[in-house]
Coordinates of C-alpha atoms and ligand atoms in Angstrom, one line a residue:
M641 CA -37.6 26.4 19.2
Q642 CA -34.7 27.7 17.2
V643 CA -32.8 30.6 18.8
T644 CA -30.3 32.4 16.6
I645 CA -28.0 35.3 17.1
S646 CA -27.6 38.3 14.8
S647 CA -25.3 41.2 15.1
G648 CA -27.5 43.2 12.6
N649 CA -30.3 45.5 13.4
N650 CA -33.0 44.0 11.3
I651 CA -36.3 43.0 12.9
N652 CA -37.9 39.9 11.7
G653 CA -41.5 39.2 12.8
T654 CA -42.5 40.5 16.2
L655 CA -40.1 42.8 18.1
V656 CA -39.7 41.7 21.7
L657 CA -38.6 44.5 23.9
P658 CA -37.5 43.6 27.5
L659 CA -37.8 46.8 29.7
F660 CA -36.9 47.8 33.2
E661 CA -39.5 49.1 35.6
G662 CA -39.3 52.8 36.0
E663 CA -37.1 53.1 32.8
E664 CA -39.8 52.4 30.2
T665 CA -38.3 54.1 27.1
L666 CA -37.6 52.8 23.7
P667 CA -33.8 52.6 23.5
E668 CA -32.2 54.7 20.8
I669 CA -30.3 51.7 19.4
V670 CA -33.4 50.0 18.3
E671 CA -33.5 50.5 14.6
G672 CA -35.6 49.2 11.7
I673 CA -39.0 49.5 13.4
P674 CA -41.8 50.4 11.1
S675 CA -42.7 54.0 11.8
S676 CA -46.3 53.6 13.0
L677 CA -45.2 50.9 15.4
K678 CA -42.4 53.1 16.7
A679 CA -44.8 56.0 17.2
Q680 CA -47.1 53.7 19.1
I681 CA -44.4 52.3 21.4
N682 CA -43.2 55.8 22.1
R683 CA -46.7 57.0 22.9
V684 CA -47.5 54.0 25.2
L685 CA -44.2 54.3 27.0
G686 CA -44.3 58.1 27.1
D687 CA -47.8 58.1 28.6
G688 CA -46.7 55.6 31.2
D689 CA -49.3 53.1 30.0
F690 CA -46.9 50.2 30.3
K691 CA -45.3 49.5 33.7
A692 CA -42.4 47.0 33.2
K693 CA -43.1 45.0 36.4
A694 CA -41.7 41.5 36.3
N695 CA -43.5 39.4 33.7
A696 CA -45.9 42.1 32.6
T697 CA -46.5 42.1 28.8
M698 CA -48.2 44.3 26.3
T699 CA -48.7 43.7 22.6
L700 CA -48.7 46.5 20.1
V701 CA -49.7 46.3 16.4
G702 CA -48.7 49.2 14.1
T703 CA -50.9 50.2 11.2
D704 CA -48.1 49.4 8.8
G705 CA -47.8 45.8 9.9
G706 CA -45.1 45.9 12.5
K707 CA -45.8 44.2 15.8
A708 CA -44.1 44.3 19.2
M709 CA -44.4 42.7 22.6
L710 CA -43.2 44.7 25.5
V711 CA -42.1 42.6 28.5
G712 CA -41.2 43.7 32.0
L713 CA -38.0 42.7 33.8
G714 CA -38.9 44.5 37.0
K715 CA -36.5 47.1 38.6
T716 CA -33.0 47.2 37.2
E717 CA -31.3 46.3 40.5
K718 CA -33.4 43.2 40.8
A719 CA -33.2 42.1 37.2
D720 CA -30.9 39.1 37.6
V721 CA -30.6 36.0 35.5
H722 CA -33.8 34.6 37.1
A723 CA -35.8 37.6 36.2
Y724 CA -34.5 37.4 32.6
R725 CA -35.3 33.6 32.5
E726 CA -38.9 34.3 33.7
A727 CA -39.3 37.1 31.2
G728 CA -38.2 34.9 28.4
A729 CA -40.7 32.2 29.5
T730 CA -43.4 34.8 29.8
V731 CA -42.9 36.0 26.2
V732 CA -43.4 32.5 24.9
A733 CA -46.4 31.8 27.2
S734 CA -48.0 35.1 25.9
C735 CA -47.4 34.3 22.2
K736 CA -50.7 34.2 20.3
K737 CA -51.4 33.8 16.6
V738 CA -51.1 37.6 16.2
H739 CA -47.4 37.4 17.1
G740 CA -46.6 35.0 14.3
N741 CA -43.8 32.5 14.4
E742 CA -40.9 34.8 14.3
L743 CA -39.6 36.9 17.2
T744 CA -36.7 39.3 17.3
V745 CA -35.4 40.2 20.8
V746 CA -33.6 43.5 21.3
F747 CA -32.0 43.9 24.7
H748 CA -30.8 47.1 26.2
G749 CA -28.1 46.8 28.9
A750 CA -28.2 43.0 29.4
D751 CA -25.0 41.0 29.9
M752 CA -24.2 37.7 28.3
A753 CA -25.5 35.6 31.2
C754 CA -28.8 37.5 31.2
M755 CA -29.3 37.2 27.5
T756 CA -28.6 33.5 27.7
S757 CA -31.0 33.1 30.5
F758 CA -33.8 34.9 28.6
A759 CA -33.2 32.5 25.7
E760 CA -33.2 29.6 28.1
G761 CA -36.6 30.7 29.5
M762 CA -38.0 31.0 26.0
M763 CA -36.8 27.5 25.1
L764 CA -37.9 25.9 28.4
R765 CA -41.4 27.3 28.1
D766 CA -41.7 26.4 24.4
Y767 CA -43.1 23.0 25.1
S768 CA -46.4 21.2 24.8
Y769 CA -47.3 17.6 25.0
D770 CA -49.7 16.9 22.1
L771 CA -48.6 13.5 20.9
Y772 CA -52.0 12.1 21.6
K773 CA -54.0 15.0 20.0
K774 CA -55.2 14.9 16.4
K775 CA -53.7 17.7 14.5
D776 CA -56.3 20.2 13.3
D777 CA -56.5 23.9 12.7
D778 CA -56.9 24.7 16.4
H779 CA -53.8 22.7 17.3
E780 CA -51.5 23.6 14.4
D781 CA -47.9 23.3 15.1
T782 CA -46.5 26.7 16.0
N783 CA -42.8 26.3 15.3
L784 CA -41.5 29.4 17.0
S785 CA -38.1 30.8 16.1
A786 CA -36.4 33.7 17.9
R787 CA -33.5 35.9 16.9
I788 CA -31.5 37.8 19.4
N789 CA -29.8 41.0 18.2
C790 CA -26.6 41.6 19.9
D791 CA -23.3 43.5 19.5
E792 CA -20.9 42.0 17.0
G793 CA -18.3 41.4 19.6
D794 CA -20.7 39.2 21.7
A795 CA -22.1 37.1 18.9
T796 CA -19.8 34.1 18.9
A797 CA -19.8 33.7 22.7
L798 CA -23.5 34.3 23.0
S799 CA -24.2 31.8 20.2
A800 CA -22.2 29.1 22.0
A801 CA -23.9 29.8 25.3
I802 CA -27.3 29.5 23.8
D803 CA -26.4 26.3 22.0
R804 CA -25.4 24.8 25.3
A805 CA -28.6 26.0 26.9
A806 CA -30.6 24.4 24.0
S807 CA -28.8 21.1 24.7
I808 CA -29.7 21.2 28.3
V809 CA -33.3 22.1 27.5
S810 CA -33.5 19.0 25.3
G811 CA -32.9 17.0 28.5
V812 CA -35.6 18.9 30.4
H813 CA -38.0 18.3 27.6
L814 CA -37.1 14.7 27.5
S815 CA -37.9 14.4 31.2
R816 CA -41.3 16.1 30.6
D817 CA -42.1 13.8 27.7
L818 CA -41.4 10.8 29.8
G819 CA -43.4 12.1 32.7
N820 CA -46.4 13.2 30.6
C821 CA -46.6 9.9 28.7
P822 CA -49.8 8.1 29.7
P823 CA -49.3 5.1 31.9
N824 CA -50.7 2.6 29.4
D825 CA -47.8 3.5 27.1
M826 CA -45.2 4.2 29.9
Y827 CA -44.4 1.0 31.7
P828 CA -41.0 -0.4 32.9
M829 CA -39.8 -2.1 29.8
A830 CA -41.2 0.7 27.6
F831 CA -38.9 3.1 29.5
A832 CA -36.0 0.7 29.1
E833 CA -36.6 0.5 25.4
K834 CA -36.6 4.3 25.1
A835 CA -33.3 4.3 27.1
E836 CA -31.8 1.7 24.7
R837 CA -32.8 3.7 21.7
W838 CA -31.4 6.9 23.3
A839 CA -28.0 5.2 23.9
K840 CA -27.7 4.5 20.2
E841 CA -27.6 8.2 19.5
Y842 CA -24.3 8.7 21.3
D843 CA -21.0 6.9 20.9
N844 CA -20.1 7.6 24.5
A845 CA -23.4 6.4 26.0
K846 CA -24.4 2.9 27.1
V847 CA -27.6 1.5 28.5
E848 CA -27.9 -1.9 30.3
V849 CA -31.3 -3.3 31.3
I850 CA -31.6 -5.8 34.1
D851 CA -34.9 -7.4 33.3
Y852 CA -37.3 -9.1 35.8
E853 CA -35.7 -12.6 35.6
A854 CA -32.2 -11.1 36.1
A855 CA -33.5 -8.9 38.9
K856 CA -34.8 -12.0 40.7
R857 CA -31.6 -13.9 40.1
H858 CA -29.5 -11.0 41.5
G859 CA -31.7 -10.8 44.6
M860 CA -33.3 -7.4 44.0
G861 CA -36.0 -8.1 46.5
G862 CA -37.3 -4.5 46.7
L863 CA -37.7 -4.0 43.0
V864 CA -39.2 -7.5 42.5
A865 CA -41.7 -7.2 45.4
V866 CA -43.1 -3.9 44.1
G867 CA -43.3 -4.9 40.5
M868 CA -44.4 -8.5 40.6
G869 CA -48.1 -7.8 40.9
S870 CA -48.2 -6.2 37.5
S871 CA -48.3 -8.0 34.2
R872 CA -45.8 -5.4 33.0
K873 CA -42.8 -6.6 34.9
P874 CA -40.2 -4.4 36.7
C875 CA -36.6 -3.7 35.5
M876 CA -33.6 -1.7 36.4
V877 CA -32.0 0.5 33.7
I878 CA -28.4 1.6 34.0
F879 CA -27.1 4.5 32.0
T880 CA -23.4 5.1 31.6
L881 CA -21.8 8.1 30.0
N882 CA -18.1 8.1 29.1
G883 CA -17.7 4.7 30.8
D884 CA -14.0 4.5 29.7
Q885 CA -13.0 7.4 32.0
K886 CA -11.2 6.2 35.2
G887 CA -11.9 7.4 38.7
R888 CA -14.8 8.3 40.9
H889 CA -17.8 9.8 39.3
P890 CA -21.3 11.2 40.0
M891 CA -24.0 8.6 40.4
L892 CA -27.7 9.2 40.0
V893 CA -30.6 7.0 41.1
G894 CA -34.2 7.5 40.1
K895 CA -37.6 6.2 41.4
G896 CA -39.4 4.9 38.4
I897 CA -42.9 3.8 39.4
T898 CA -44.7 4.1 36.1
F899 CA -48.0 3.9 37.9
D900 CA -48.6 3.9 41.6
T901 CA -52.0 2.5 42.6
G902 CA -50.7 2.0 46.1
G903 CA -50.9 -1.8 45.5
I904 CA -52.9 -3.8 48.1
S905 CA -52.8 -0.7 50.3
L906 CA -54.8 0.9 47.5
K907 CA -54.9 4.6 47.1
P908 CA -58.2 6.5 47.1
G909 CA -59.6 7.2 43.6
A910 CA -59.4 11.0 43.5
N911 CA -56.5 12.2 41.4
M912 CA -55.0 8.8 41.1
D913 CA -54.3 9.5 37.4
E914 CA -51.5 11.8 38.7
M915 CA -49.6 8.7 39.8
K916 CA -48.5 8.4 36.2
Y917 CA -45.9 11.0 37.3
D918 CA -44.5 8.6 39.9
M919 CA -41.7 7.8 37.6
G920 CA -40.5 11.5 37.8
G921 CA -37.3 10.5 39.5
S922 CA -36.3 8.2 36.7
A923 CA -37.3 10.8 34.1
T924 CA -35.1 13.4 35.9
V925 CA -32.1 11.0 35.7
F926 CA -32.7 10.1 32.1
G927 CA -33.2 13.8 31.2
T928 CA -29.9 14.7 33.0
M929 CA -28.0 12.0 31.0
E930 CA -29.5 13.4 27.8
A931 CA -28.5 17.0 28.7
L932 CA -24.9 15.9 29.7
A933 CA -24.5 13.8 26.5
S934 CA -25.9 16.6 24.4
I935 CA -23.5 19.3 25.7
G936 CA -20.6 16.9 25.2
Y937 CA -19.7 16.5 28.8
P938 CA -16.5 14.5 28.9
G939 CA -16.6 13.0 32.4
K940 CA -18.0 9.7 33.5
V941 CA -21.5 9.6 35.0
V942 CA -23.7 6.6 35.8
A943 CA -27.4 6.6 36.5
I944 CA -29.7 3.8 37.7
T945 CA -33.5 3.9 37.4
C946 CA -35.7 1.5 39.3
M947 CA -38.7 0.8 37.2
A948 CA -41.9 -0.9 38.4
E949 CA -45.7 -0.6 38.2
N950 CA -47.3 -0.8 41.6
M951 CA -50.5 -2.8 41.2
P952 CA -52.9 -4.7 43.4
A953 CA -53.2 -8.3 42.2
A954 CA -53.4 -11.9 43.3
N955 CA -49.6 -12.1 42.9
A956 CA -48.9 -8.7 44.5
Q957 CA -47.0 -8.3 47.7
R958 CA -49.1 -7.9 50.9
P959 CA -48.8 -5.6 53.9
G960 CA -47.0 -7.7 56.4
D961 CA -44.6 -9.4 54.0
V962 CA -40.9 -9.4 54.8
I963 CA -38.7 -9.0 51.8
T964 CA -34.9 -9.4 51.4
T965 CA -33.3 -6.6 49.4
L966 CA -30.1 -6.7 47.3
S967 CA -28.2 -5.4 50.4
G968 CA -29.2 -8.5 52.3
K969 CA -31.1 -6.3 54.8
T970 CA -34.8 -7.2 55.3
I971 CA -37.8 -4.9 55.2
E972 CA -41.1 -5.4 56.9
V973 CA -43.6 -4.1 54.3
L974 CA -46.3 -2.5 56.4
N975 CA -47.8 -0.5 53.6
T976 CA -47.5 -1.4 50.0
D977 CA -48.0 2.2 49.0
A978 CA -44.6 3.1 50.5
E979 CA -43.1 1.4 47.5
G980 CA -40.7 4.0 46.2
R981 CA -38.3 3.3 49.1
L982 CA -38.4 -0.4 48.4
V983 CA -37.2 -0.1 44.8
L984 CA -34.7 2.6 45.7
S985 CA -33.2 0.3 48.4
D986 CA -31.9 -1.9 45.6
G987 CA -30.9 1.0 43.4
L988 CA -28.9 2.8 46.1
W989 CA -27.2 -0.4 47.2
K990 CA -26.1 -1.2 43.6
A991 CA -24.9 2.3 43.1
G992 CA -22.6 2.2 46.1
T993 CA -21.4 -1.4 45.7
D994 CA -20.9 -2.0 41.9
Y995 CA -19.5 1.5 41.2
D996 CA -17.1 3.9 42.6
P997 CA -19.2 7.0 43.2
E998 CA -17.9 10.5 44.1
Y999 CA -21.4 10.9 45.4
I1000 CA -24.9 9.4 44.9
V1001 CA -28.0 11.6 44.4
D1002 CA -31.4 10.0 44.3
F1003 CA -34.6 11.6 42.9
A1004 CA -38.1 10.4 43.9
T1005 CA -41.7 11.5 44.0
L1006 CA -41.5 9.8 47.4
T1007 CA -44.0 11.2 49.8
G1008 CA -47.2 13.2 50.0
A1009 CA -45.7 14.4 53.3
C1010 CA -43.0 16.3 51.4
V1011 CA -45.8 18.2 49.6
V1012 CA -47.4 19.0 52.9
A1013 CA -44.1 20.4 54.2
L1014 CA -42.9 22.4 51.2
G1015 CA -45.9 22.7 48.9
H1016 CA -45.1 22.9 45.2
E1017 CA -42.4 25.5 45.8
A1018 CA -39.3 23.5 46.7
T1019 CA -37.9 20.0 46.5
G1020 CA -37.1 18.4 49.8
L1021 CA -33.3 17.8 50.1
W1022 CA -31.6 15.5 52.6
S1023 CA -28.0 14.5 52.8
N1024 CA -25.6 12.7 55.1
D1025 CA -23.0 15.4 54.3
D1026 CA -23.7 19.0 55.2
D1027 CA -21.3 20.5 52.6
F1028 CA -22.7 18.3 49.8
R1029 CA -26.2 19.3 50.7
T1030 CA -25.2 22.9 50.6
R1031 CA -23.6 22.4 47.1
I1032 CA -26.8 21.0 45.8
H1033 CA -28.9 23.7 47.4
E1034 CA -26.6 26.3 45.7
A1035 CA -26.7 24.6 42.4
G1036 CA -30.5 24.7 42.5
N1037 CA -30.5 28.4 43.5
D1038 CA -28.1 29.1 40.6
V1039 CA -30.6 27.8 38.0
G1040 CA -33.8 28.8 39.8
E1041 CA -34.8 25.3 41.0
L1042 CA -35.3 25.4 44.7
A1043 CA -34.2 22.4 46.8
W1044 CA -34.8 23.0 50.5
P1045 CA -32.6 21.5 53.3
M1046 CA -34.4 19.0 55.4
P1047 CA -33.2 17.1 58.5
L1048 CA -31.8 13.6 58.5
L1049 CA -32.1 12.8 62.2
P1050 CA -31.0 9.7 64.2
A1051 CA -34.5 9.6 65.8
F1052 CA -36.1 9.0 62.3
E1053 CA -33.5 6.3 61.6
K1054 CA -34.4 4.6 64.8
E1055 CA -38.1 4.8 64.0
M1056 CA -37.5 3.0 60.6
T1057 CA -35.2 0.3 62.0
D1058 CA -37.2 -0.9 65.0
S1059 CA -39.3 -3.5 63.3
K1060 CA -40.0 -6.5 65.6
I1061 CA -39.3 -9.0 62.9
A1062 CA -37.1 -7.4 60.2
D1063 CA -34.0 -5.1 59.9
T1064 CA -36.2 -2.2 58.8
R1065 CA -39.8 -1.2 58.3
N1066 CA -41.2 0.8 55.3
L1067 CA -43.6 2.8 57.4
G1068 CA -43.0 5.2 60.3
A1069 CA -44.5 4.6 63.7
G1070 CA -46.9 7.5 63.3
R1071 CA -47.9 9.9 60.6
W1072 CA -45.6 12.7 61.6
G1073 CA -42.5 13.7 59.6
G1074 CA -43.3 11.3 56.8
A1075 CA -40.9 12.8 54.4
N1076 CA -38.1 12.6 57.0
T1077 CA -38.8 9.0 58.0
A1078 CA -38.7 8.1 54.3
A1079 CA -35.3 9.8 53.9
A1080 CA -34.0 8.1 57.0
F1081 CA -35.2 4.7 55.6
L1082 CA -33.2 5.3 52.4
K1083 CA -30.1 6.0 54.3
Q1084 CA -30.1 2.4 55.6
F1085 CA -29.4 1.3 52.0
V1086 CA -26.5 3.7 51.1
P1087 CA -23.4 1.5 51.2
Y1088 CA -20.2 2.3 53.1
R1089 CA -16.9 2.6 51.3
G1090 CA -13.4 1.7 52.4
E1091 CA -12.4 -0.9 54.9
G1092 CA -11.6 -1.2 58.6
D1093 CA -11.3 2.1 60.5
D1094 CA -11.4 4.1 57.2
T1095 CA -14.9 3.0 56.4
E1096 CA -17.4 5.8 55.8
Q1097 CA -20.8 6.0 54.1
N1098 CA -20.8 7.3 50.5
N1099 CA -21.7 10.9 50.2
W1100 CA -25.4 10.8 49.4
A1101 CA -28.3 13.2 48.9
H1102 CA -32.0 12.4 48.5
M1103 CA -34.3 14.8 46.6
D1104 CA -38.1 14.3 47.1
I1105 CA -39.7 15.9 44.1
A1106 CA -43.3 14.8 44.9
G1107 CA -44.3 18.5 45.0
T1108 CA -42.1 19.8 42.2
Y1109 CA -42.2 17.3 39.4
W1110 CA -45.7 18.3 38.4
G1111 CA -48.5 20.6 39.4
A1112 CA -46.2 23.5 40.3
K1113 CA -48.4 26.4 39.1
T1114 CA -45.8 29.0 40.1
N1115 CA -43.1 27.4 37.9
K1116 CA -43.1 29.8 34.9
M1117 CA -41.0 27.5 32.8
V1118 CA -43.9 25.1 32.1
G1119 CA -47.5 25.4 31.1
H1120 CA -48.8 22.2 32.7
G1121 CA -47.9 18.6 33.3
A1122 CA -44.4 17.4 34.2
T1123 CA -41.9 20.2 35.0
G1124 CA -38.6 18.4 34.2
I1125 CA -37.2 20.0 37.3
H1126 CA -33.6 19.4 38.4
V1127 CA -32.1 18.4 35.1
R1128 CA -30.6 21.8 35.1
T1129 CA -29.6 21.6 38.8
M1130 CA -27.7 18.4 38.1
V1131 CA -26.0 19.7 35.1
R1132 CA -24.9 22.7 37.2
L1133 CA -23.7 20.4 40.0
I1134 CA -21.9 18.0 37.7
T1135 CA -20.3 20.4 35.3
G1136 CA -19.8 23.3 37.6
E1137 CA -21.3 25.7 35.1
Ligands
LIG1728 N1 -45.9 8.2 45.1 C1 -46.4 8.4 46.4 C2 -46.0 9.7 47.0 C3 -46.8 10.9 46.4 C4 -48.1 11.1 46.9 C5 -46.3 11.8 45.5 C6 -48.8 12.2 46.4 C7 -47.0 12.8 45.1 C8 -48.2 13.1 45.5 C9 -45.7 7.3 47.3 O1 -45.4 6.1 46.8 C10 -46.7 7.1 48.5 O2 -47.7 6.7 48.2 N2 -46.2 7.4 49.7 C11 -47.0 7.3 50.8 C12 -46.2 6.8 51.9 C13 -46.9 6.4 53.2 C14 -47.7 5.2 52.9 C15 -45.9 6.1 54.2 C16 -47.6 8.7 51.1 O3 -47.0 9.7 50.9 O4 -48.8 8.7 51.6
LIG1729 ZN1 -47.1 4.8 46.8
LIG1730 ZN1 -45.1 6.2 44.7

């Protein structure tokens, strides 16, 4: 979707009119409306037939051709950037053939941040995954374009803010494209090839692929154990942005299970197709790198994705196996369906030992238990540093992507390290607190930094996106399928804006 700015008053296509609840009047400043449409809007608003509750819409068609969509922002005092973002998304979701492909948005009393947020909502929601659909009349491409009319003095700054938002949205949409891709076409090396192609687009981006043979040589026992049962072998993909910058830098790690059957601990059949989204963590990380590259972020950022397909096979790992990970620590694999933590053990270890991270954040569709705890409304957020956890929580709040603080307790760590025959076990002792035991397990693979008395564990956060990466019906930014959540959170955290 193309969003442009105009300091004129012309209205192209459908007029979009965001209104506050209780103040439903046509602002005087709106000019250039065909007279019959103007009369209709005034009548509807005057008669109180449109209540501008958050996300309410009404379409009006004038007899002389003009069209308008009224959209509610809710009460003035509650109309913050989030309300504007949702209203923008609602407009696009409500667009039908009758509205045509061109929209002109006329705000009344919105500041720069709110106008940008509205545009962001429109762009985020303007997405569909139809790569695998034959194009016909019912599925014609609707290439929406929107124009925002604003004061002349605001035009340059607003245009820059919306360009930046569009760049970030390109990262969100990339994350969705990767997640929505069917698993016959999305396998570890296919992801790696997409990453390599992406890196060619930017002079300051680099991608390195550690293939199956190299992963075995390096001793990536977690990644290898999960991926070896598939004919499509596992790999690790490392993205570097602005690698020539010196000093500590943010480090992202993503779970990239391109399909999770559960392995020998096979999952039940119902909804197993959804396990194509089990690479959502790696898609989040890839999407974030695209967003950062696209806005021209000048700092260094490194991301690692751990790609594998979890299959049952003659050469698959078994429950009961003990594997040795990159860290040298061993894991008793009690359930092959708890595979995300196995691949992440190598990714986290590499992140903290081969790089100099300011912090490490991992993303993973890790546990069904997290969905039980938080539903589809919030990502589970754990960290070994309270301040860092708060920073991520706040970055998420700022952009309307909730990440909820969860406890990283010593008791859970004890539970995951009391295997009789190995250093750790990949399954808790019972079924309770499954999202917390998973987080406590991951912590065992976050390296320490410094030496002697000064040694301390790297700042690390874990984000379980099992409930938020797809199927979040209340997420207005997306119709269906992958949400692309937390690309915007990470851009906010990393860039501070
Ligand atoms: N990918 C799943 C987690 C998942 C399940 C995400 C449902 C979204 C929806 C993960 O690999 C898994 O299977 N976890 C197990 C862990 C258990 C065996 C300890 C789970 O959650 O049941
Ligand atoms: Zn699993
Ligand atoms: Zn999984």
